[in-house]
Coordinates of C-alpha atoms and ligand atoms in Angstrom, one line a residue:
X1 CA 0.1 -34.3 -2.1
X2 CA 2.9 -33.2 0.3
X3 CA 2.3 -29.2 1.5
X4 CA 3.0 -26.3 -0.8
X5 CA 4.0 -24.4 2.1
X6 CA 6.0 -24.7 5.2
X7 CA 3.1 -23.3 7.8
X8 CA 3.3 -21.9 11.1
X9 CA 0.4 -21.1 12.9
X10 CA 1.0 -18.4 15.6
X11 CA -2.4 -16.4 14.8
X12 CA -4.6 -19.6 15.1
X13 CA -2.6 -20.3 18.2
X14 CA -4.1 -16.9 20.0
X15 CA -7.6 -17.3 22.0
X16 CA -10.7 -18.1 20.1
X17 CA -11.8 -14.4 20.6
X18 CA -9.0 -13.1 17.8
X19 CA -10.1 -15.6 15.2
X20 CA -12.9 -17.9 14.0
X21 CA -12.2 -21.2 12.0
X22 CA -13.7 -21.0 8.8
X23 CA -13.1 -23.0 5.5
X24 CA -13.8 -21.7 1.8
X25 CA -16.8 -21.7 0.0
X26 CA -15.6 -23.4 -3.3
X27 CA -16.5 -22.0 -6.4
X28 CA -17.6 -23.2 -10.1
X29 CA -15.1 -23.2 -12.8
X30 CA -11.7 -21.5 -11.2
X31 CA -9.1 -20.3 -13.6
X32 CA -5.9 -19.1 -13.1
X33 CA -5.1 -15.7 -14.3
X34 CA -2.0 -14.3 -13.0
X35 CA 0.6 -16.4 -11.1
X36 CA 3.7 -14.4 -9.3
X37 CA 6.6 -16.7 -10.1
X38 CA 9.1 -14.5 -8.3
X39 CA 7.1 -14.2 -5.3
X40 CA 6.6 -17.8 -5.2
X41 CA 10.1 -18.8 -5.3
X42 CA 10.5 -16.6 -2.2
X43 CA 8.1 -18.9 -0.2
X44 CA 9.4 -22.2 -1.5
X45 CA 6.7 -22.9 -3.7
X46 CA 7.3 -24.5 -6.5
X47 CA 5.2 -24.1 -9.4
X48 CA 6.2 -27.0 -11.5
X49 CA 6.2 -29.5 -8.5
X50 CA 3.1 -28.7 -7.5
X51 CA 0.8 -28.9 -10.7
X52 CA -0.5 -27.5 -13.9
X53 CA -2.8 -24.3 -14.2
X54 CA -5.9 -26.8 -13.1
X55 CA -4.1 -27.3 -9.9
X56 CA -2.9 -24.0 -9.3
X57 CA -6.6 -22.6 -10.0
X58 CA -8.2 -25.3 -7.9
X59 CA -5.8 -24.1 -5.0
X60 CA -5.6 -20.5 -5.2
X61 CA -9.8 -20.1 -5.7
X62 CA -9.7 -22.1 -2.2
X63 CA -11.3 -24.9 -3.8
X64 CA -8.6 -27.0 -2.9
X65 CA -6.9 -26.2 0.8
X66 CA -3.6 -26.6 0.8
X67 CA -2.6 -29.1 3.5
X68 CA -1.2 -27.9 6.6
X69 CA -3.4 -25.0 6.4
X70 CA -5.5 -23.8 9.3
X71 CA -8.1 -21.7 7.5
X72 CA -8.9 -18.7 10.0
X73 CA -10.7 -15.5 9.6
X74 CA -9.4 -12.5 11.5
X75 CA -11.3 -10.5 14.4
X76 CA -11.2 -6.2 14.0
X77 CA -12.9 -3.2 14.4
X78 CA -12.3 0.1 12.6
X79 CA -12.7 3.9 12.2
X80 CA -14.4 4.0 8.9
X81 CA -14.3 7.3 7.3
X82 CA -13.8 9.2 11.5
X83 CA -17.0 6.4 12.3
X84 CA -16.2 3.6 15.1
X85 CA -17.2 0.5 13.5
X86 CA -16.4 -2.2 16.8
X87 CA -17.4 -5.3 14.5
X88 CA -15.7 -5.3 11.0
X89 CA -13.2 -8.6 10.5
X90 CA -12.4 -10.4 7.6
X91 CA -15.6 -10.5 6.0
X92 CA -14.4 -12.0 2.5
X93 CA -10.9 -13.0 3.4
X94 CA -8.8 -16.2 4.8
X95 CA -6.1 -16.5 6.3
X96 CA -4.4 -20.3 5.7
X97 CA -1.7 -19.6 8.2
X98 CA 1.6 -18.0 8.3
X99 CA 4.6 -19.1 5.6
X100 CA 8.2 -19.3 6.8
X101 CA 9.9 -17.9 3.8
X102 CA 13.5 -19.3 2.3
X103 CA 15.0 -15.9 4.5
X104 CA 13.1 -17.7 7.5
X105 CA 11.2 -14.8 7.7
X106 CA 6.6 -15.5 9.0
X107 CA 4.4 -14.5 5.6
X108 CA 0.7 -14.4 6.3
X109 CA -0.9 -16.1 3.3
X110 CA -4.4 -15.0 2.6
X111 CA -7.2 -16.3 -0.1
X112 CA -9.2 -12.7 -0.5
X113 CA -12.7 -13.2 -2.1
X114 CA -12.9 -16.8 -0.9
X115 CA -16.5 -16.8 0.5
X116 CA -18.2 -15.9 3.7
X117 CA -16.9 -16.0 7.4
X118 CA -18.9 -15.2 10.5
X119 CA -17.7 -11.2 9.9
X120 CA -19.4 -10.8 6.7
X121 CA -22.2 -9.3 8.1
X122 CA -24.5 -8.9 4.8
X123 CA -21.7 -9.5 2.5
X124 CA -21.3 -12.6 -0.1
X125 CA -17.9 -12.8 1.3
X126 CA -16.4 -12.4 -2.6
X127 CA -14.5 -10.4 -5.3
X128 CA -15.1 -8.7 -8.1
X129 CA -12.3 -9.3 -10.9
X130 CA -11.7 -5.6 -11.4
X131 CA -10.9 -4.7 -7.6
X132 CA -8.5 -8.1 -7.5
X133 CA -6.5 -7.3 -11.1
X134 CA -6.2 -3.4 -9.3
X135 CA -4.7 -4.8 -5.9
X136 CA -2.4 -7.1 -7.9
X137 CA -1.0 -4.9 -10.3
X138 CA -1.0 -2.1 -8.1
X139 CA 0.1 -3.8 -5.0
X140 CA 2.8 -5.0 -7.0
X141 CA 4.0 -1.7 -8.8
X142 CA 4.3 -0.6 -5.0
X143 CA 6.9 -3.3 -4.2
X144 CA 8.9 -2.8 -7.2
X145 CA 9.1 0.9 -6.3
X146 CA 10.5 -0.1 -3.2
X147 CA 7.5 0.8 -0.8
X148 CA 6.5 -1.8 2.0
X149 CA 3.6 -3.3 0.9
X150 CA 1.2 -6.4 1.1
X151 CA 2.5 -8.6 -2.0
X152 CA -0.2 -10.4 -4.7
X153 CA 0.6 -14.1 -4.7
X154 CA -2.1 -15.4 -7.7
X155 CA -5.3 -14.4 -9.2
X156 CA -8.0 -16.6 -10.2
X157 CA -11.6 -16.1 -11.8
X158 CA -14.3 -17.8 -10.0
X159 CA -16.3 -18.6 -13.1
X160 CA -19.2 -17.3 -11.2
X161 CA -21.0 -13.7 -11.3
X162 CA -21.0 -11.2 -8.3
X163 CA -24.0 -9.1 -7.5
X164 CA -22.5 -5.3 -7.0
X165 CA -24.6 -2.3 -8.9
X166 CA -24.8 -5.2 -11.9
X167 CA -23.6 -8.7 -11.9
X168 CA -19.5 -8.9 -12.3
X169 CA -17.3 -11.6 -12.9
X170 CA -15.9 -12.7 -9.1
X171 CA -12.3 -13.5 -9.0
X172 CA -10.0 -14.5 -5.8
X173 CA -6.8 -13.0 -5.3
X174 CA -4.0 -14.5 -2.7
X175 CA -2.4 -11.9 -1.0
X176 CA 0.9 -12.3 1.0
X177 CA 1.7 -10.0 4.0
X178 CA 4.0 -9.3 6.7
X179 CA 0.9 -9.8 8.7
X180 CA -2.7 -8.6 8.9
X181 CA -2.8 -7.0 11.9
X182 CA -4.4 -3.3 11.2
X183 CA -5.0 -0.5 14.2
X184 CA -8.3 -1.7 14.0
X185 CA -7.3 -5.1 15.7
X186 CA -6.3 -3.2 18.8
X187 CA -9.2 -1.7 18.6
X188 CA -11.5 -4.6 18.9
X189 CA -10.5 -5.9 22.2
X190 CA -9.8 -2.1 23.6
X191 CA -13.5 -1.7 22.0
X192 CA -14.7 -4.9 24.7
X193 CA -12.7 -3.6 27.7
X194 CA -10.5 -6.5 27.0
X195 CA -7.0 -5.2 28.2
X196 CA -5.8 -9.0 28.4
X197 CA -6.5 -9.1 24.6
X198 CA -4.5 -6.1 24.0
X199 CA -1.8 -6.9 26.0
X200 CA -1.6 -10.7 23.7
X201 CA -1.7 -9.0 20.8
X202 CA 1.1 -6.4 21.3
X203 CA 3.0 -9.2 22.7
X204 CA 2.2 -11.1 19.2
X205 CA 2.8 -8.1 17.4
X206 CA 6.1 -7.1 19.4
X207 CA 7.9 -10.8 18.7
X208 CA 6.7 -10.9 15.2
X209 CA 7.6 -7.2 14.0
X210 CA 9.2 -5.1 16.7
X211 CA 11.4 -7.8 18.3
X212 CA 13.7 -4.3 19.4
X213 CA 10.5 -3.4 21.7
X214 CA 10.6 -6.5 23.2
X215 CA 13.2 -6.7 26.1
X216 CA 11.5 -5.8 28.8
X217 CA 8.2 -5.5 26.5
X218 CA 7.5 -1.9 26.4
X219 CA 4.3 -0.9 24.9
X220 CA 5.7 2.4 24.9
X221 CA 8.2 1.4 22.5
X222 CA 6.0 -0.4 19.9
X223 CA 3.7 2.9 19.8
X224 CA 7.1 5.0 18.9
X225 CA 8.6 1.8 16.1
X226 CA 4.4 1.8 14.6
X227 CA 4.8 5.3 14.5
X228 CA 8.3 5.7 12.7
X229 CA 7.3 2.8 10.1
X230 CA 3.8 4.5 9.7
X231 CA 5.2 8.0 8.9
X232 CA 8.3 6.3 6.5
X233 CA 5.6 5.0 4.6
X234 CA 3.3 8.0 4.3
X235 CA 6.2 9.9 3.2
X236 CA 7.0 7.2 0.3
X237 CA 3.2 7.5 -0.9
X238 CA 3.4 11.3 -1.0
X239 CA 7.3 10.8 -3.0
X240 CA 5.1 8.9 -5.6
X241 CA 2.0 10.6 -5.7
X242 CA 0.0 7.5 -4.6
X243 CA -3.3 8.2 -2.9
X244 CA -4.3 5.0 -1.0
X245 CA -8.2 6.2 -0.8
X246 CA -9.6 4.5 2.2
X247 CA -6.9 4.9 5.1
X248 CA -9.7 4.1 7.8
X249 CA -8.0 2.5 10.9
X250 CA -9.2 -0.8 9.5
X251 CA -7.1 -0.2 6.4
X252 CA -3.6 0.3 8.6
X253 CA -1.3 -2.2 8.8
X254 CA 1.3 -2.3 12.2
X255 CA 3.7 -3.6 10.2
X256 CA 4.1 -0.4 7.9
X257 CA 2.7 -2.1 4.6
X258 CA 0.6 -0.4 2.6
X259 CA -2.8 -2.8 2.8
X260 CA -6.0 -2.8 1.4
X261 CA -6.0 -1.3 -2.2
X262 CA -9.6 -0.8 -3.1
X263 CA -10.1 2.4 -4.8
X264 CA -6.6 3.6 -4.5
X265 CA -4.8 5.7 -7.2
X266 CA -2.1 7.9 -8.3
X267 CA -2.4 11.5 -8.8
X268 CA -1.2 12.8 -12.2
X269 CA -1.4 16.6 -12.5
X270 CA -0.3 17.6 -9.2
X271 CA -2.8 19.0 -6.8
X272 CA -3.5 18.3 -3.2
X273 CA -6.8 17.8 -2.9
X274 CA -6.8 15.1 -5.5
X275 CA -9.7 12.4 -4.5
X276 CA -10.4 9.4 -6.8
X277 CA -12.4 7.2 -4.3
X278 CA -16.3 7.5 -5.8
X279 CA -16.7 7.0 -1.7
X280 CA -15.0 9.3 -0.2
X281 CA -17.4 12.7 -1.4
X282 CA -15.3 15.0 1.8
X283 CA -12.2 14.4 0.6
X284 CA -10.9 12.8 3.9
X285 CA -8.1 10.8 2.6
X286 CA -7.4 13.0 -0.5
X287 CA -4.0 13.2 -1.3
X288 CA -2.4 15.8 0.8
X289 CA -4.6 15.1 3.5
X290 CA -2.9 11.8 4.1
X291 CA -0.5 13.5 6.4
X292 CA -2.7 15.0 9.2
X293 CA -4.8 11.4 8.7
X294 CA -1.6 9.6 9.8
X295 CA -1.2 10.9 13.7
X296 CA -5.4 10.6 13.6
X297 CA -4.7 6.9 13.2
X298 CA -2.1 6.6 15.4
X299 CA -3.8 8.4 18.2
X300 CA -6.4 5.5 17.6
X301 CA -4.3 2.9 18.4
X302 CA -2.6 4.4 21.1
X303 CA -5.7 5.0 22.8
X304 CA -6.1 0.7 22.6
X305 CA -2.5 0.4 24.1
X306 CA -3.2 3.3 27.7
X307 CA -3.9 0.4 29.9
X308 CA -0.9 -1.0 29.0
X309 CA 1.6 1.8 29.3
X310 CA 0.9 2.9 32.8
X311 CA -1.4 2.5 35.8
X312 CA -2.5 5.9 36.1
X313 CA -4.5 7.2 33.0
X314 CA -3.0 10.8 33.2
X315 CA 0.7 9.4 33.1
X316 CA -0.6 6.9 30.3
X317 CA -2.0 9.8 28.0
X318 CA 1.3 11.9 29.0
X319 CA 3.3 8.9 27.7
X320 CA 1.5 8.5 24.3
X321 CA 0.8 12.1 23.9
X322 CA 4.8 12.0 23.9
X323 CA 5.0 9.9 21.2
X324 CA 2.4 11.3 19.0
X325 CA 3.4 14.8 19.0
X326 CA 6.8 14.0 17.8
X327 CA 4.5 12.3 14.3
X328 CA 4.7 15.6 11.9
X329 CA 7.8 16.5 12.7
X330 CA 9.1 12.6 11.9
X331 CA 6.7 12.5 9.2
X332 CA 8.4 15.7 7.9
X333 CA 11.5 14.9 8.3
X334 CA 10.9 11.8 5.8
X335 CA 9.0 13.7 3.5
X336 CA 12.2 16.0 3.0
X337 CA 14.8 13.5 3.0
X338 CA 13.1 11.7 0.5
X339 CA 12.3 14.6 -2.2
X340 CA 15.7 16.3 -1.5
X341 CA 16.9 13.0 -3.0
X342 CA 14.3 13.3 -5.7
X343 CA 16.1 16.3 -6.7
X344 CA 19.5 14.8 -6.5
X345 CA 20.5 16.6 -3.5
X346 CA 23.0 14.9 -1.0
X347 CA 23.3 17.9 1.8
X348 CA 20.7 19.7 3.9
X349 CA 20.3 23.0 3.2
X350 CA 18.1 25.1 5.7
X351 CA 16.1 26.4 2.2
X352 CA 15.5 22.9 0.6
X353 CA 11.8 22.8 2.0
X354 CA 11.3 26.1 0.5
X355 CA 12.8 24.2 -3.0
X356 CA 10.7 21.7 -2.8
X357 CA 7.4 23.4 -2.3
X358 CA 8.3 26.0 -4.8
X359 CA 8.4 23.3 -7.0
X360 CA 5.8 22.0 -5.9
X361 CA 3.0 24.9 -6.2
X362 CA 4.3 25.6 -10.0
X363 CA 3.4 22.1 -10.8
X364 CA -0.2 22.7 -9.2
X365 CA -0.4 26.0 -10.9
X366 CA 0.7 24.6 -14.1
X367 CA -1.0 21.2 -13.8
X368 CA 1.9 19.5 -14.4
X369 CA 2.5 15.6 -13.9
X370 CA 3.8 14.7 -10.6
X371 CA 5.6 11.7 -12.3
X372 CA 6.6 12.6 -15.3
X373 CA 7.8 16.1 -13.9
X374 CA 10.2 13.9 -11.5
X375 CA 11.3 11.6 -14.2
X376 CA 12.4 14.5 -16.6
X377 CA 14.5 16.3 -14.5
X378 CA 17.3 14.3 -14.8
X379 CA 17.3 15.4 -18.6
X380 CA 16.3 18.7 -17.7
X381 CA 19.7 18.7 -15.9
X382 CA 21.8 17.8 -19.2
X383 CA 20.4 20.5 -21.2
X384 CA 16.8 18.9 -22.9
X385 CA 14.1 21.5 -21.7
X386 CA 11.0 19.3 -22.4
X387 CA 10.1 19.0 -18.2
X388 CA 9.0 22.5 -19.4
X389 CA 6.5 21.6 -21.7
X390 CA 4.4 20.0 -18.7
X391 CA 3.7 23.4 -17.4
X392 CA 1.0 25.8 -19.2
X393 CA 2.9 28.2 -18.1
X394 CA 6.5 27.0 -18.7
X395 CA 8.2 29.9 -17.5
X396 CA 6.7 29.0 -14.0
X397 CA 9.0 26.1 -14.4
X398 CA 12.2 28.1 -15.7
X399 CA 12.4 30.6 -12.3
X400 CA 12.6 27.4 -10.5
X401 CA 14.8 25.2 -12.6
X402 CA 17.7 28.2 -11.9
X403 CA 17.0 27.5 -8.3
X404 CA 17.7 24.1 -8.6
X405 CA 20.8 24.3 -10.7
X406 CA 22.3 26.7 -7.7
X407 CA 21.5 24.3 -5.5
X408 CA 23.1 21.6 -7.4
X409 CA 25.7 23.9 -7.9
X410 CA 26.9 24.8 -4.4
X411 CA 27.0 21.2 -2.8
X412 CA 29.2 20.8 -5.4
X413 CA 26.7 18.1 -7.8
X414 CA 28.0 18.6 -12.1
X415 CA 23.9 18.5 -13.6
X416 CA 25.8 17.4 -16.4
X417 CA 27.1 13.8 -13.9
X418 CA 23.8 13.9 -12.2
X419 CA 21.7 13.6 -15.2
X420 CA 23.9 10.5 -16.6
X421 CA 24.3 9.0 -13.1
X422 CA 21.4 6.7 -12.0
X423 CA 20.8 9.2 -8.7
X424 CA 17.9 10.6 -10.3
X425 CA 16.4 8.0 -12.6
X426 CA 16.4 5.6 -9.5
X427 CA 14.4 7.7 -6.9
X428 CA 11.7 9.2 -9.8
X429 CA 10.1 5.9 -12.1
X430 CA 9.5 6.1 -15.3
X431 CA 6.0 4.4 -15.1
X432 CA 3.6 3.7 -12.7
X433 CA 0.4 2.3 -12.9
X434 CA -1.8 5.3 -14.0
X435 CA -5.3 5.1 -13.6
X436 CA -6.6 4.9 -17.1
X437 CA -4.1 1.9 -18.5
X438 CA -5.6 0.5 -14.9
X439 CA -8.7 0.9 -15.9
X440 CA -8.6 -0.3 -19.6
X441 CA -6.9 -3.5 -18.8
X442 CA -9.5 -4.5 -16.1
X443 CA -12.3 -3.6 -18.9
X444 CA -10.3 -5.7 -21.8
X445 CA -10.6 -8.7 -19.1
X446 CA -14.0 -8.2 -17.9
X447 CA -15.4 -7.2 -21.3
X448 CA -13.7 -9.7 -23.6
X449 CA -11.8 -12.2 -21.0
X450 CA -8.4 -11.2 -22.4
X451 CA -6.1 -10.5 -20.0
X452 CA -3.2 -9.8 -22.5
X453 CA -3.4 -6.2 -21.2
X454 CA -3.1 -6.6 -17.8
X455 CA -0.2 -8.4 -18.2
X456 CA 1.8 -6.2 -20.4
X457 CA 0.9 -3.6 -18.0
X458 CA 1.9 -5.4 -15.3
X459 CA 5.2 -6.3 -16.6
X460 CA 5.8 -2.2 -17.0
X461 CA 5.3 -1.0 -13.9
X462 CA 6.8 -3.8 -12.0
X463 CA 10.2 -2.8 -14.3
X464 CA 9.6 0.9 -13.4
X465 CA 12.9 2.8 -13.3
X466 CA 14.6 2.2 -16.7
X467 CA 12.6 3.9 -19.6
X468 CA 12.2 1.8 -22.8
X469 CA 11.5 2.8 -26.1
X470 CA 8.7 0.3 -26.4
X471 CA 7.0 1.3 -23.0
X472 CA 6.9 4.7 -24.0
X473 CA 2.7 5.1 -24.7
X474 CA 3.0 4.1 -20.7
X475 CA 4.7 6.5 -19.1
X476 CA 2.8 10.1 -20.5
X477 CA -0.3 10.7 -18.4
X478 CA -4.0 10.5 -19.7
X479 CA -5.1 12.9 -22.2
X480 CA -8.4 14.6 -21.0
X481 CA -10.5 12.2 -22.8
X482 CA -8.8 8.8 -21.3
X483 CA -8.7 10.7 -17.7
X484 CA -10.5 8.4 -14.9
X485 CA -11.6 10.5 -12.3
X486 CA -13.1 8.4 -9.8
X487 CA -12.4 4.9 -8.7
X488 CA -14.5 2.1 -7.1
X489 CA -14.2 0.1 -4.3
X490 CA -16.2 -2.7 -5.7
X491 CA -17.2 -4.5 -2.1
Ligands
AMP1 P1 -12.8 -3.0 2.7 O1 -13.7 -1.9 2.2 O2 -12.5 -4.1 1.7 O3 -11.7 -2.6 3.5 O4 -13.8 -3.8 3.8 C1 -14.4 -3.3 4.9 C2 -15.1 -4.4 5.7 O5 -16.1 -4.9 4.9 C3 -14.2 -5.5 6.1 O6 -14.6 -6.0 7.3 C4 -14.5 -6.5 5.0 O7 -14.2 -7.8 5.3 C5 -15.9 -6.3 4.7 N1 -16.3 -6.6 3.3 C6 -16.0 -6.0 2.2 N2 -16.6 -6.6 1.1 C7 -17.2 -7.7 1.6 C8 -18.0 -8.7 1.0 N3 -18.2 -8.7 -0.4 N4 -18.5 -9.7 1.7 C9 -18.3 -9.7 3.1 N5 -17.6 -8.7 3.7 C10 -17.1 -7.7 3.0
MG2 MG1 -10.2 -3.3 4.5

């Protein structure tokens, strides 16, 4: 069989320290259970060409390596939860090799779940099926709502049990990513004194992602371009009330994807120390604690990158410490531009902050739904009051509602246009993947194998901005007996 994909190997091709060769551990019976068409076609892989659901599952469990692969697990470290951890690494993950795309663009392909690697430490090296079904349906709601974000490839069930708090069916899922190069990467070789090993790796990660920073390489620069794609993305998580769980510096992407969904969720009634993660009991990465996590993580990694910025430590650290204390204000300066457009706002006003958090705290006080708040404001704006009914104390809502309609007023935007217009309706979705449809659909296919569910649910939220009559169960939040309050990691 000729390959699936056209590889590149640029990863392999770095010293043996970054990497280690390893090949999957095949598995029993592999079935395919979800197959990303669209995402396919993007890499030149063609489904039909290539085989039936036998072949597909057979390839996508890892039972089968494509040819032209060079099956590699990854070297990192991490913070985990403010701990340094200098010996984490793909412990469950495989990388085949990097895809050139149809735009020509380098895709990391990765089998996660695929067996053990020398980083597994005392890991099996697999997957549960409920944390791969999450990370594909959630990894892909992200990308439809236009946030930068690892993509989910395939899913396939093992056929064979996993051993977590009780025995789980074991799935793999194939991720595809701009890369999988994390903060904690620079970390491992700044963790060894390896400066060499730094310097390699910001050269890789310069030509493959920053290819601005690149002539002459300043280091300087790719700290400042991490940075600004960092911040852009915390500021689309907040717009959307998403609340990735685990942001330990193992868990950060350079590239400015959102990686590693584990127990990652979106907040419904709005409130800012909103925690799902059944890990994280201090509320470190709750949801309006992402924002002061970001320039923690960055610090991190510009600690790995000192040697390289300057030959005396002191100008180094003045150099980064340049970068980093321009984060909040960047990070703010997202975060308004994008909710000023959530309100249908085209100017700056010196008061819009003030809008927005006014509109904010009445939607804590009156536990209202982030999303669905959003999404009905564009009605709201043509006369149909029902955004109000979100509000136990409606009136809370109507003080602010006359703000907005001044506002909207004296930049010169009709509410009547605005709430026709698809201004609105394309900035706030409709439906998202809330936690308890999440939830139910990974119990229908673990409890009865039926993964009708899942993909009804996926086809919703990956088709998020236009509402439809038929969706409409999808886009209200969970009553108090459906609400899921905590979400598992499942490792
Ligand atoms: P995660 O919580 O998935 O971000 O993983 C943190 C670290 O633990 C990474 O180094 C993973 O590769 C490793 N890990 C997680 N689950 C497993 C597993 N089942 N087997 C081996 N390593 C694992
Ligand atoms: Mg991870």
């Amino acid at each position: 069989m000729s390959t699936p994909f056209r590889f590149v190997h640029r990863y392999a091709a770095l010293p043996a320290s970054f990497h280690a060769a390893v090949e999957p551990t095949p598995v029993a019976t592999p079935t395919l259970l979800a197959f990303n068409t669209a995402l396919a076609a993007e890499l030149g892989f063609d489904r039909t060409d290539y085989g039936d659901d036998a072949a597909l599952a057979a390839l996508f469990s890892g039972n089968r390596v494509p040819t032209g692969a060079t099956p590699i697990a990854l070297a990192y470290a991490g913070h985990q939860f403010g701990n340094f951890v200098p010996q984490l690494g793909d412990g469950r993950a495989i990388l085949m090799g990097e895809v050139e795309d149809l735009q020509g663009r380098l895709r990391d392909i990765q089998w996660k779940g695929a067996g053990r690697t020398p980083y597994s430490r005392g890991g099996d090296g697999r997957a549960a099926l409920g944390p791969v079904l999450r990370e594909y349906l959630v990894s892909e709601a992200m990308h439809a709502l236009g946030v930068p974000t690892t993509r989910a490839l395939a899913a396939v069930a093992t056929g064979e049990p996993v051993y977590r708090d009780t025995p789980l069916p074991g799935a793999v899922l194939t991720r595809v990513a701009a890369s999988h190069i994390r903060i904690g990467t620079f970390q491992y070789f700044a963790a060894r004194g390896d400066t060499d090993g730094v310097r390699q790796l910001a050269d890789h990660v310069i030509a493959r992602h920053y290819p601005t920073a690149a002539e002459p390489a300043t280091y300087l620069r790719l700290l400042e371009q991490i940075a600004d794609r960092q911040c852009a993305l915390i500021a689309r998580w907040l717009q959307l009330g998403f609340i990735h769980g685990v942001m330990n510096t193992d868990n950060v992407a350079v590239s400015g994807e959102t990686l590693d969904y584990g127990p990652c969720a979106f907040m419904e009634a709005f409130a800012p120390d909103t925690v799902f993660s059944a890990i994280d009991r201090q509320g470190r990465y709750a949801y309006g604690e992402q924002p002061r996590i970001l320039p923690w993580n960055l610090a991190r990694l510009a600690e790995t990158l000192l040697p390289l910025l300057d030959p005396s430590e002191d100008r180094a650290i003045e150099k980064a410490m340049g970068v980093l204390n321009t984060v909040p204000t960047l990070l703010a300066a997202y975060w308004l531009e994008g909710f000023r457009r959530k309100l249908g706002l085209t100017t700056a006003e010196d008061g819009d902050t003030a809008l927005i958090q006014s509109l904010l705290q009445a939607m804590h006080q009156g536990a209202a739904d982030f999303t669905l708040t959003f999404r009905q404001l564009a009605a709201y704006a043509a006369g149909d009051t029902r955004v109000r009914q979100g509000f136990k104390d409606p009136q809370a809502f109507d003080a602010w509602g006359i703000d907005w309609r001044a506002r909207l007023a004296r930049e010169g935007t009709d509410p009547a246009q605005l709430a026709l217009g698809a201004r609105l309706r394309r900035v706030n979705p409709a439906y998202i993947p809330r936690n308890h449809r999440v939830q139910e659909v990974i119990s229908a296919a673990i409890e009865g194998g039926d993964l009708a569910p899942f993909q009804r649910l996926l086809a919703v939220v990956t088709q998020p901005w236009e509402d439809r009559e038929a969706d409409a169960a999808y886009a209200v939040p969970a009553t108090a007996a459906e609400r899921i309050t905590q979400t598992f990691c499942g490792t």
